Amino acid sequence: MTLHGIAASGGIGIGKAVCVREPSLDYSGVAFGGADKEKERLQAAVDAFCAATQDMADNLKARVGEKEAEILSGQITMLQDPFMLSQMKESIDGGQCAEAALDTVCSMYADMFAGMDDELMRQRATDIRDIRTRMLQILLNRQPVDLAALPAGSVLVAHDLTPSMTVGLQKENVAAILTETGGRTSHSAILARSLELPAVLSVPGALEQVADGQILIVDGDEGCALLSPGADQLAAYEAKREACLEKRRMLEKFRGKPTLDGDGRVFKLYANIGSAEDAAAAAAASAEGIGLFRTEFLFMDRAALPTEEEQYAVYKEVADSMAGREVIIRTLDVGGDKDIPYLGLEKEDNPFLGHRAIRFCLDRPDIFKVQLRALLRAGASHGNIRIMLPLITGLDEVRAAKELLAQCKAELDTEGIAYDKDISVGIMVETAAASVLSDVLAAEADFFSIGTNDLIQYTLEVDRGNAKVGKLYTPYHPAVLRSIRRIIESAKAVGIPVGMCGEAAADPLMIPLLLAFGLDEFSVSPAAILATRARIASWTRADAVRTAAEAMLLPTAADIEKYLQAACAER
């Protein structure tokens, strides 16, 4: 029997299933003991949670890394948020026991985040649910799941692998991970890749279909798991596992090396990040810069806007961590599927076509100018920060943003505060309008970065969060490829650099096309750095141009994908 899910962490894992089931958290028998007592119980649980979580974060940092530990530290910040705590206390004042108040508020936030289309936003729901579960365990005096004593060769099967569950995990005893939830950017996936464990996520009903002790093969490359495989299947996957391990060992030779194609032409290989901690991970993965810093994460999980000083400190930390290498920071991209409650965004029938990103920022200069001032100041020390404007559809938006930037410069001059006077301002080319107008926009922008995630969505009119039309969402559609080629040509015509920060930048099938089109910079997740560098090295310009020419003659996405799979098979 074969189970199918999302290929979240590559490799082959073979072992015996260990099914992880949480203890009951039923609190229906807990009586309300009065508002004061319930608030005391709640605060005691919060204090215990924060102390235990900090210990776990320190443990995880020592064993795995700072980036993974930051996931747990972030939970402390969430739970200590005054707004969230005040909502729980209001529920207690309304007659709920501490357990019910916690459950009510956490469920509200988890549902809000889970309803967003952006997977990075949905991951906040996992954090909130993990907080809820562990807080209820404390309040109800239930023992949490302990994975510290797993036998060697264990395949973890769980509803979700939360950060707190992995603290005592001994990597050498785990062969693979299988979960019922999560995606490629979920905490489960991040932790699995950090631990270099094969993982397949979002397998419906995995705990119902897998029995403890059952032999499992988990294929983290194909996104499937084989239950009780036969001898021939075991032998075939053992050989495939050894080949995966050898390939991983071979990739290490690309660590810390320049990014060159088969002819020795130099390219930039950057990383996409969402925090200062991610920048450190990117540097460790030998990223040559930051191609996309998603600043909206600075505005989330809090009750009020981050101040100029708070933003300045984070941007400067990222700039410092890259030691002079280029850092492209996207201005606030809020709206669409990224709701921030304290901003009071109105619910829209079609938020992806609504009041979001640059549209919101231009309408709220009080918020936008704070960010621009922080970016200008952070760029003063190294001069390596670049500002990128999201969701541009016309020249007027770029000019309006530049006018606000000029106002910020004048203010800083008056105040005698140092800033980067020559900071570059580029745009994220991710709308059909920006693609059509790319020649006009290239004359105004200092650089382009192609955001393929939204470019595909807007070009093909496909909601990338809607599973019913998911099969139509593809970078191989001729319209998408022609759009990417046009954008790159427009940038080249006026001599500005052009990069790509969408998922397509790390797609091995797309790399020959992007090389042939003339892309200068690839920006990918830190985990994809070495593999992307290796794939670029496998192509000469002549081979890439020939492959692209053949692909662009084909009429359908299916034809193009099939052709590229064959062309890339031997590389």
Coordinates of C-alpha atoms in Angstrom, one line a residue:
M1 CA 0.0 0.0 0.0
T2 CA 1.3 3.5 -0.9
L3 CA 0.4 6.7 0.9
H4 CA 0.8 10.1 -0.9
G5 CA 1.6 13.5 0.5
I6 CA 3.9 16.5 0.1
A7 CA 7.6 15.9 -0.5
A8 CA 9.0 18.2 2.2
S9 CA 12.5 16.9 2.9
G10 CA 14.5 14.8 0.4
G11 CA 15.9 11.4 0.8
I12 CA 14.9 7.8 1.5
G13 CA 14.0 6.6 5.0
I14 CA 13.4 3.0 5.9
G15 CA 12.3 1.8 9.4
K16 CA 9.6 0.7 11.8
A17 CA 6.7 3.0 12.4
V18 CA 6.3 4.8 15.8
C19 CA 2.9 6.4 15.9
V20 CA 2.8 9.5 18.1
R21 CA -0.6 10.2 19.7
E22 CA -1.2 13.1 22.0
P23 CA -2.8 12.5 25.5
S24 CA -6.4 13.6 26.0
L25 CA -6.8 17.3 26.6
D26 CA -10.5 17.1 27.5
Y27 CA -11.3 19.8 30.1
S28 CA -15.0 19.4 30.2
G29 CA -14.9 18.3 33.8
V30 CA -12.9 21.4 35.0
A31 CA -15.2 23.7 37.1
F32 CA -14.9 27.5 37.0
G33 CA -13.2 28.6 40.3
G34 CA -13.9 32.3 40.1
A35 CA -12.2 34.9 37.9
D36 CA -9.3 35.6 40.2
K37 CA -8.4 32.0 40.7
E38 CA -8.6 31.2 37.0
K39 CA -6.5 34.2 36.1
E40 CA -3.9 33.0 38.7
R41 CA -3.9 29.5 37.1
L42 CA -3.6 31.0 33.7
Q43 CA -0.6 33.2 34.6
A44 CA 1.1 30.3 36.4
A45 CA 0.7 28.1 33.3
V46 CA 2.1 31.0 31.1
D47 CA 5.1 31.3 33.4
A48 CA 5.7 27.6 33.4
F49 CA 5.3 27.4 29.6
C50 CA 7.8 30.2 29.0
A51 CA 10.4 28.8 31.3
A52 CA 10.1 25.3 29.8
T53 CA 10.1 26.7 26.2
Q54 CA 13.2 28.7 26.8
D55 CA 15.0 25.6 28.1
M56 CA 13.8 23.7 25.0
A57 CA 15.0 26.5 22.7
D58 CA 18.4 26.5 24.3
N59 CA 18.6 22.8 23.9
L60 CA 17.5 22.9 20.3
K61 CA 19.9 25.8 19.5
A62 CA 22.8 23.7 20.9
R63 CA 21.9 20.6 18.9
V64 CA 20.3 21.8 15.7
G65 CA 20.8 25.6 15.2
E66 CA 19.7 29.0 16.1
K67 CA 17.1 29.2 13.3
E68 CA 15.2 26.2 14.6
A69 CA 15.5 27.4 18.2
E70 CA 13.9 30.7 17.1
I71 CA 10.7 28.9 16.2
L72 CA 10.3 28.0 19.9
S73 CA 11.4 31.4 21.1
G74 CA 8.8 32.9 18.9
Q75 CA 6.1 31.0 20.7
I76 CA 7.1 32.7 23.9
T77 CA 6.7 36.1 22.2
M78 CA 3.3 35.0 20.9
L79 CA 2.0 33.8 24.3
Q80 CA 3.3 36.9 26.1
D81 CA 1.6 39.2 23.7
P82 CA -0.5 41.6 25.9
F83 CA -3.4 41.6 23.5
M84 CA -3.7 37.8 23.4
L85 CA -3.4 37.5 27.2
S86 CA -6.0 40.3 27.7
Q87 CA -8.4 38.4 25.4
M88 CA -8.0 35.2 27.6
K89 CA -8.6 37.2 30.7
E90 CA -11.7 38.8 29.2
S91 CA -13.0 35.2 28.5
I92 CA -12.3 34.3 32.2
D93 CA -14.2 37.4 33.3
G94 CA -17.1 36.1 31.2
G95 CA -17.2 32.9 33.2
Q96 CA -14.8 30.5 31.4
C97 CA -12.2 28.4 33.2
A98 CA -8.6 29.0 32.3
E99 CA -8.6 26.0 30.0
A100 CA -11.6 27.2 28.1
A101 CA -10.4 30.8 27.9
L102 CA -7.0 29.6 26.5
D103 CA -8.8 27.2 24.0
T104 CA -11.2 29.9 22.8
V105 CA -8.6 32.5 22.1
C106 CA -6.0 30.1 20.6
S107 CA -8.6 28.5 18.4
M108 CA -9.7 31.9 17.1
Y109 CA -6.1 32.8 16.1
A110 CA -5.3 29.4 14.7
D111 CA -8.4 29.4 12.5
M112 CA -7.6 32.9 11.3
F113 CA -4.1 31.9 10.2
A114 CA -5.2 28.5 8.9
G115 CA -7.6 30.3 6.6
M116 CA -4.9 32.2 4.8
D117 CA -3.6 31.1 1.4
D118 CA 0.0 31.8 2.0
E119 CA 1.7 28.7 3.5
L120 CA 4.1 30.8 5.5
M121 CA 1.1 32.6 7.1
R122 CA -0.7 29.3 7.7
Q123 CA 2.4 28.1 9.6
R124 CA 1.4 30.5 12.4
A125 CA -1.6 28.3 13.0
T126 CA 0.8 25.4 13.8
D127 CA 2.5 27.6 16.3
I128 CA -0.7 28.6 18.0
R129 CA -2.0 25.0 18.2
D130 CA 1.3 23.9 19.7
I131 CA 1.0 26.7 22.3
R132 CA -2.6 25.6 23.0
T133 CA -1.7 21.9 23.4
R134 CA 1.2 22.5 25.7
M135 CA -0.6 25.1 27.8
L136 CA -3.5 22.7 28.2
Q137 CA -1.1 19.9 29.2
I138 CA 0.3 22.2 31.9
L139 CA -3.2 23.3 33.2
L140 CA -4.4 19.7 33.2
N141 CA -1.2 18.3 34.5
R142 CA -0.8 15.9 31.5
Q143 CA 2.6 14.6 30.4
P144 CA 3.7 15.7 26.9
V145 CA 4.9 13.3 24.2
D146 CA 8.6 12.4 24.8
L147 CA 10.6 11.4 21.8
A148 CA 13.9 11.2 23.5
A149 CA 14.0 7.4 23.9
L150 CA 13.0 6.3 20.4
P151 CA 14.7 3.0 19.2
A152 CA 17.1 3.2 16.2
G153 CA 15.4 3.1 12.8
S154 CA 12.2 4.7 13.9
V155 CA 9.8 6.3 11.3
L156 CA 7.8 9.0 13.2
V157 CA 4.2 9.1 12.2
A158 CA 2.2 12.0 13.8
H159 CA -0.6 14.4 13.1
D160 CA 2.0 17.1 13.2
L161 CA 5.6 17.3 14.3
T162 CA 5.6 20.4 16.5
P163 CA 8.8 22.2 17.5
S164 CA 8.4 21.2 21.1
M165 CA 8.2 17.5 20.2
T166 CA 11.6 17.6 18.6
V167 CA 13.6 18.9 21.5
G168 CA 14.8 15.6 22.8
L169 CA 14.8 13.9 19.4
Q170 CA 18.0 11.9 18.7
K171 CA 18.6 12.4 15.0
E172 CA 20.5 9.1 14.7
N173 CA 17.5 7.1 15.9
V174 CA 15.0 8.6 13.3
A175 CA 14.9 7.2 9.8
A176 CA 12.1 9.5 8.5
I177 CA 9.0 11.5 9.3
L178 CA 5.4 11.1 8.1
T179 CA 2.7 13.6 9.2
E180 CA -0.9 14.3 8.4
T181 CA -0.5 18.1 8.1
G182 CA 2.1 20.6 7.0
G183 CA 3.7 21.8 3.8
R184 CA 7.1 22.6 2.3
T185 CA 7.5 25.7 4.5
S186 CA 6.0 24.4 7.6
H187 CA 8.0 24.0 10.9
S188 CA 7.9 20.2 10.4
A189 CA 9.5 20.6 7.0
I190 CA 12.1 23.1 8.2
L191 CA 13.1 20.9 11.1
A192 CA 13.2 17.8 9.0
R193 CA 15.5 19.5 6.5
S194 CA 17.7 20.9 9.3
L195 CA 18.0 17.4 10.7
E196 CA 18.5 16.0 7.2
L197 CA 15.7 13.6 7.7
P198 CA 13.4 12.4 4.8
A199 CA 9.9 13.7 5.3
V200 CA 6.5 13.4 3.6
L201 CA 3.8 15.7 5.0
S202 CA 0.0 16.2 4.6
V203 CA -0.8 12.5 4.3
P204 CA -4.5 12.2 5.1
G205 CA -5.4 9.7 7.8
A206 CA -1.8 8.5 8.3
L207 CA -2.3 7.6 11.9
E208 CA -5.3 5.5 11.0
Q209 CA -3.6 3.6 8.2
V210 CA -0.2 2.9 9.8
A211 CA 0.3 0.6 12.8
D212 CA 3.1 0.7 15.4
G213 CA 6.0 -1.5 14.3
Q214 CA 5.0 -1.6 10.7
I215 CA 7.8 -1.4 8.2
L216 CA 7.7 1.8 6.2
I217 CA 9.6 3.3 3.3
V218 CA 9.4 7.1 3.2
D219 CA 10.4 8.7 -0.1
G220 CA 11.0 12.4 0.6
D221 CA 11.8 13.1 -3.0
E222 CA 8.6 11.7 -4.5
G223 CA 6.3 12.5 -1.6
C224 CA 5.1 8.9 -0.9
A225 CA 5.4 6.2 1.7
L226 CA 5.2 2.4 1.2
L227 CA 3.6 0.3 3.9
S228 CA 4.9 -3.2 4.5
P229 CA 7.0 -3.3 1.3
G230 CA 8.1 -6.6 -0.2
A231 CA 11.7 -7.8 -0.4
D232 CA 12.2 -6.5 -4.0
Q233 CA 10.9 -3.0 -3.0
L234 CA 13.1 -2.9 0.0
A235 CA 16.2 -3.8 -2.0
A236 CA 15.4 -1.2 -4.7
Y237 CA 14.9 1.6 -2.1
E238 CA 18.0 0.6 -0.2
A239 CA 19.9 1.3 -3.4
K240 CA 18.1 4.5 -3.9
R241 CA 18.8 5.6 -0.4
E242 CA 22.5 5.1 -0.8
A243 CA 22.4 7.0 -4.1
C244 CA 20.7 9.9 -2.3
L245 CA 23.3 9.9 0.5
E246 CA 26.1 10.0 -2.1
K247 CA 24.4 12.8 -3.9
R248 CA 24.2 14.8 -0.7
R249 CA 27.8 14.2 0.0
M250 CA 28.7 15.4 -3.5
L251 CA 26.8 18.7 -3.0
E252 CA 29.2 19.6 -0.2
K253 CA 31.9 20.5 -2.7
F254 CA 29.7 23.4 -3.7
R255 CA 29.6 25.0 -0.3
G256 CA 31.4 28.3 -0.1
K257 CA 32.2 28.2 -3.9
P258 CA 31.2 30.8 -6.4
T259 CA 28.1 30.1 -8.6
L260 CA 29.3 29.3 -12.1
D261 CA 27.7 27.7 -15.1
G262 CA 29.5 25.1 -17.2
D263 CA 31.3 27.8 -19.1
G264 CA 32.6 29.5 -16.0
R265 CA 30.1 32.5 -16.2
V266 CA 29.4 34.0 -12.8
F267 CA 25.9 34.2 -11.4
K268 CA 24.5 35.4 -8.0
L269 CA 22.9 32.8 -5.8
Y270 CA 20.9 34.5 -3.0
A271 CA 18.5 33.3 -0.2
N272 CA 14.9 34.1 0.6
I273 CA 14.4 34.9 4.3
G274 CA 11.8 36.1 6.8
S275 CA 13.9 37.1 9.8
A276 CA 17.3 38.1 11.0
E277 CA 17.8 34.5 12.2
D278 CA 17.1 33.2 8.7
A279 CA 19.9 35.5 7.4
A280 CA 22.4 33.7 9.7
A281 CA 21.2 30.4 8.3
A282 CA 21.6 31.8 4.7
A283 CA 25.1 32.8 5.4
A284 CA 25.9 29.4 6.9
A285 CA 24.5 27.8 3.7
S286 CA 26.9 30.0 1.7
A287 CA 24.3 32.2 0.1
E288 CA 26.0 35.1 -1.7
G289 CA 23.4 37.6 -0.6
I290 CA 19.7 38.0 0.4
G291 CA 17.4 38.2 -2.6
L292 CA 14.1 38.6 -0.6
F293 CA 13.6 39.6 3.0
R294 CA 9.9 39.3 3.7
T295 CA 9.4 42.2 6.2
E296 CA 5.7 41.4 7.0
F297 CA 6.9 38.9 9.6
L298 CA 8.2 41.8 11.7
F299 CA 4.6 43.1 11.8
M300 CA 3.0 39.9 12.8
D301 CA 2.5 38.1 16.1
R302 CA 2.3 41.4 18.0
A303 CA -0.3 43.8 19.1
A304 CA 1.1 47.0 17.6
L305 CA 3.3 48.3 14.8
P306 CA 7.0 47.8 15.1
T307 CA 8.7 51.1 15.8
E308 CA 11.4 52.7 13.5
E309 CA 14.0 51.7 16.0
E310 CA 12.8 48.1 16.2
Q311 CA 12.8 47.8 12.4
Y312 CA 16.2 49.6 12.1
A313 CA 17.7 47.1 14.5
V314 CA 16.5 44.1 12.5
Y315 CA 17.5 45.4 9.1
K316 CA 20.9 46.4 10.4
E317 CA 21.4 42.9 11.9
V318 CA 20.6 41.3 8.5
A319 CA 22.9 43.7 6.7
D320 CA 25.7 43.0 9.3
S321 CA 25.2 39.2 9.1
M322 CA 25.8 39.3 5.3
A323 CA 29.0 41.3 5.8
G324 CA 28.6 43.7 2.9
R325 CA 26.9 41.3 0.5
E326 CA 23.7 42.5 -1.1
V327 CA 20.5 42.4 0.9
I328 CA 17.2 43.0 -0.9
I329 CA 14.4 43.9 1.5
R330 CA 10.8 43.9 0.3
T331 CA 8.7 46.6 1.8
L332 CA 5.6 45.6 3.7
D333 CA 3.5 43.2 1.7
V334 CA 0.3 43.0 3.8
G335 CA -3.3 42.3 2.7
G336 CA -4.3 39.5 0.4
D337 CA -3.8 36.4 2.5
K338 CA -1.6 38.3 5.0
D339 CA -3.9 39.8 7.6
I340 CA -2.6 41.7 10.6
P341 CA -5.5 42.3 13.0
Y342 CA -4.3 45.5 14.6
L343 CA -4.1 47.2 11.2
G344 CA -7.8 47.0 10.9
L345 CA -7.8 45.8 7.3
E346 CA -11.3 45.5 5.9
K347 CA -12.5 42.0 4.8
E348 CA -12.5 42.0 1.0
D349 CA -14.4 39.6 -1.4
N350 CA -11.2 39.2 -3.5
P351 CA -8.3 40.2 -1.4
F352 CA -5.6 39.2 -3.9
L353 CA -7.0 41.9 -6.2
G354 CA -7.6 44.3 -3.4
H355 CA -6.0 46.7 -1.0
R356 CA -2.6 45.1 -0.4
A357 CA 1.2 45.5 -0.6
I358 CA 2.2 48.8 -2.3
R359 CA -1.4 50.0 -2.5
F360 CA -1.8 49.7 1.2
C361 CA 1.6 51.4 1.9
L362 CA 1.0 54.3 -0.4
D363 CA -2.4 54.9 1.3
R364 CA -0.7 54.7 4.7
P365 CA 2.4 56.9 4.5
D366 CA 2.4 57.1 8.3
I367 CA 3.3 53.4 8.3
F368 CA 5.3 53.3 5.1
K369 CA 7.6 56.2 5.9
V370 CA 8.6 54.6 9.2
Q371 CA 9.8 51.5 7.3
L372 CA 11.5 53.6 4.7
R373 CA 13.4 55.6 7.3
A374 CA 14.5 52.4 9.0
L375 CA 15.8 51.0 5.8
L376 CA 17.6 54.1 4.8
R377 CA 19.3 54.3 8.2
A378 CA 20.2 50.5 8.3
G379 CA 21.9 50.9 4.9
A380 CA 24.3 53.6 6.2
S381 CA 26.9 51.2 7.6
H382 CA 27.5 48.8 4.7
G383 CA 25.5 50.4 1.8
N384 CA 24.4 46.8 0.9
I385 CA 20.6 47.2 1.5
R386 CA 18.3 47.5 -1.5
I387 CA 14.6 48.4 -1.3
M388 CA 12.1 46.3 -3.3
L389 CA 8.5 47.4 -3.9
P390 CA 5.9 44.6 -4.2
L391 CA 2.8 44.2 -6.4
I392 CA 3.7 47.1 -8.8
T393 CA 1.3 47.5 -11.7
G394 CA 2.4 50.9 -13.1
L395 CA 4.9 53.7 -13.2
D396 CA 2.9 56.0 -10.9
E397 CA 3.3 53.6 -8.0
V398 CA 7.1 53.5 -8.3
R399 CA 7.3 57.3 -8.5
A400 CA 5.0 57.8 -5.6
A401 CA 7.1 55.5 -3.4
K402 CA 10.3 57.3 -4.5
E403 CA 8.7 60.6 -3.6
L404 CA 8.0 59.3 -0.1
L405 CA 11.6 58.0 0.1
A406 CA 12.8 61.5 -0.9
Q407 CA 10.7 63.0 1.9
C408 CA 12.3 60.5 4.4
K409 CA 15.8 61.5 3.2
A410 CA 15.0 65.2 3.7
E411 CA 13.8 64.5 7.2
L412 CA 16.9 62.5 8.1
D413 CA 19.1 65.3 6.7
T414 CA 17.3 67.8 8.9
E415 CA 17.7 65.6 11.9
G416 CA 21.3 64.9 11.2
I417 CA 20.9 61.1 11.1
A418 CA 23.2 59.1 8.8
Y419 CA 21.6 57.1 6.0
D420 CA 22.4 55.5 2.6
K421 CA 22.0 58.4 0.2
D422 CA 22.4 56.2 -2.8
I423 CA 20.1 53.3 -1.8
S424 CA 18.8 51.3 -4.8
V425 CA 15.1 51.0 -5.3
G426 CA 13.8 48.1 -7.4
I427 CA 10.5 46.3 -8.0
M428 CA 9.2 42.9 -7.6
V429 CA 7.8 42.0 -11.0
E430 CA 4.8 39.7 -10.1
T431 CA 1.8 41.1 -11.9
A432 CA 0.6 40.7 -15.5
A433 CA 0.6 44.5 -15.8
A434 CA 4.2 44.8 -14.7
S435 CA 5.2 42.1 -17.2
V436 CA 3.5 43.9 -20.1
L437 CA 5.0 47.3 -18.9
S438 CA 8.4 45.8 -18.0
D439 CA 10.2 48.0 -20.6
V440 CA 8.7 51.1 -19.1
L441 CA 9.3 50.1 -15.6
A442 CA 12.9 49.1 -16.3
A443 CA 13.7 52.7 -17.1
E444 CA 12.6 53.7 -13.6
A445 CA 13.7 50.8 -11.5
D446 CA 17.3 50.1 -10.3
F447 CA 16.7 46.4 -10.5
F448 CA 14.0 43.7 -11.1
S449 CA 13.2 40.6 -9.1
I450 CA 10.7 38.3 -10.6
G451 CA 8.2 36.9 -8.1
T452 CA 7.0 33.8 -9.9
N453 CA 4.6 32.7 -7.2
D454 CA 2.2 35.6 -7.9
L455 CA 3.3 36.1 -11.5
I456 CA 1.9 32.6 -12.3
Q457 CA -1.2 33.3 -10.3
Y458 CA -2.0 36.6 -12.0
T459 CA -0.9 35.5 -15.5
L460 CA -3.0 32.3 -15.5
E461 CA -5.9 33.6 -13.3
V462 CA -5.3 30.7 -11.0
D463 CA -5.7 31.1 -7.2
R464 CA -2.6 29.3 -6.0
G465 CA -4.3 28.4 -2.7
N466 CA -7.3 26.7 -4.4
A467 CA -6.7 23.0 -4.6
K468 CA -9.5 22.6 -7.2
V469 CA -7.5 24.5 -9.8
G470 CA -4.1 23.5 -8.4
K471 CA -3.2 21.4 -11.5
L472 CA -3.5 24.6 -13.6
Y473 CA -0.9 26.4 -11.5
T474 CA 2.4 25.7 -13.3
P475 CA 5.6 27.7 -14.2
Y476 CA 5.8 25.7 -17.5
H477 CA 2.8 27.4 -19.1
P478 CA 4.0 29.1 -22.4
A479 CA 2.4 32.4 -21.3
V480 CA 4.4 32.3 -18.0
L481 CA 7.6 31.5 -19.8
R482 CA 7.1 34.2 -22.4
S483 CA 6.4 36.6 -19.6
I484 CA 9.6 35.8 -17.7
R485 CA 11.6 36.1 -21.0
R486 CA 10.1 39.5 -21.7
I487 CA 10.8 40.8 -18.2
I488 CA 14.5 39.7 -18.4
E489 CA 14.9 41.2 -21.9
S490 CA 13.5 44.5 -20.7
A491 CA 15.9 44.6 -17.9
K492 CA 18.8 43.7 -20.1
A493 CA 17.9 46.4 -22.6
V494 CA 18.6 49.2 -20.1
G495 CA 21.3 47.4 -18.2
I496 CA 19.7 46.8 -14.8
P497 CA 20.2 43.5 -13.0
V498 CA 17.3 41.0 -12.9
G499 CA 16.8 38.2 -10.4
M500 CA 14.1 35.7 -9.4
C501 CA 12.9 35.1 -5.9
G502 CA 9.9 32.8 -6.5
E503 CA 9.9 29.0 -6.1
A504 CA 10.7 28.6 -9.8
A505 CA 14.3 29.9 -9.2
A506 CA 15.1 26.6 -7.5
D507 CA 13.2 24.4 -9.9
P508 CA 15.8 22.2 -11.7
L509 CA 13.6 22.1 -14.9
M510 CA 13.5 25.9 -15.0
I511 CA 17.2 26.5 -14.6
P512 CA 18.3 26.0 -18.3
L513 CA 15.5 28.3 -19.4
L514 CA 16.5 31.0 -16.9
L515 CA 20.1 30.7 -17.9
A516 CA 19.2 31.0 -21.5
F517 CA 16.9 34.0 -20.9
G518 CA 19.8 35.8 -19.1
L519 CA 18.7 35.8 -15.5
D520 CA 21.5 37.3 -13.3
E521 CA 20.4 36.2 -9.8
F522 CA 18.7 33.2 -8.4
S523 CA 17.2 33.6 -4.9
V524 CA 16.1 30.4 -3.2
S525 CA 15.5 29.0 0.3
P526 CA 18.8 28.4 2.3
A527 CA 18.2 24.7 2.1
A528 CA 18.2 24.8 -1.7
I529 CA 21.5 26.7 -2.1
L530 CA 23.9 23.9 -2.8
A531 CA 21.5 21.9 -5.1
T532 CA 20.8 25.0 -7.1
R533 CA 24.5 25.9 -7.4
A534 CA 25.2 22.3 -8.6
R535 CA 22.4 22.5 -11.2
I536 CA 23.6 25.8 -12.6
A537 CA 27.1 24.3 -12.9
S538 CA 25.8 21.4 -15.0
W539 CA 24.7 23.7 -17.9
T540 CA 26.8 25.4 -20.6
R541 CA 25.3 28.4 -22.3
A542 CA 25.0 26.5 -25.6
D543 CA 23.1 23.6 -24.0
A544 CA 20.8 26.0 -22.1
V545 CA 20.1 28.1 -25.2
R546 CA 19.4 25.0 -27.3
T547 CA 17.1 23.5 -24.6
A548 CA 15.2 26.8 -24.2
A549 CA 14.7 27.2 -27.9
E550 CA 13.2 23.8 -28.2
A551 CA 11.0 24.2 -25.1
M552 CA 9.6 27.6 -26.3
L553 CA 8.4 26.1 -29.5
L554 CA 6.1 23.7 -27.7
P555 CA 2.4 24.6 -27.3
T556 CA 1.3 23.4 -23.9
A557 CA 2.6 23.3 -20.3
A558 CA 2.5 19.5 -20.3
D559 CA 4.6 19.3 -23.5
I560 CA 7.1 21.7 -22.1
E561 CA 7.4 20.0 -18.7
K562 CA 7.8 16.5 -20.4
Y563 CA 10.5 17.9 -22.6
L564 CA 12.4 19.6 -19.8
Q565 CA 12.2 16.4 -17.7
A566 CA 13.9 14.5 -20.5
A567 CA 16.5 17.3 -21.1
C568 CA 17.4 17.5 -17.4
A569 CA 17.3 13.8 -16.6
E570 CA 21.0 13.2 -17.1
R571 CA 22.2 16.3 -15.1

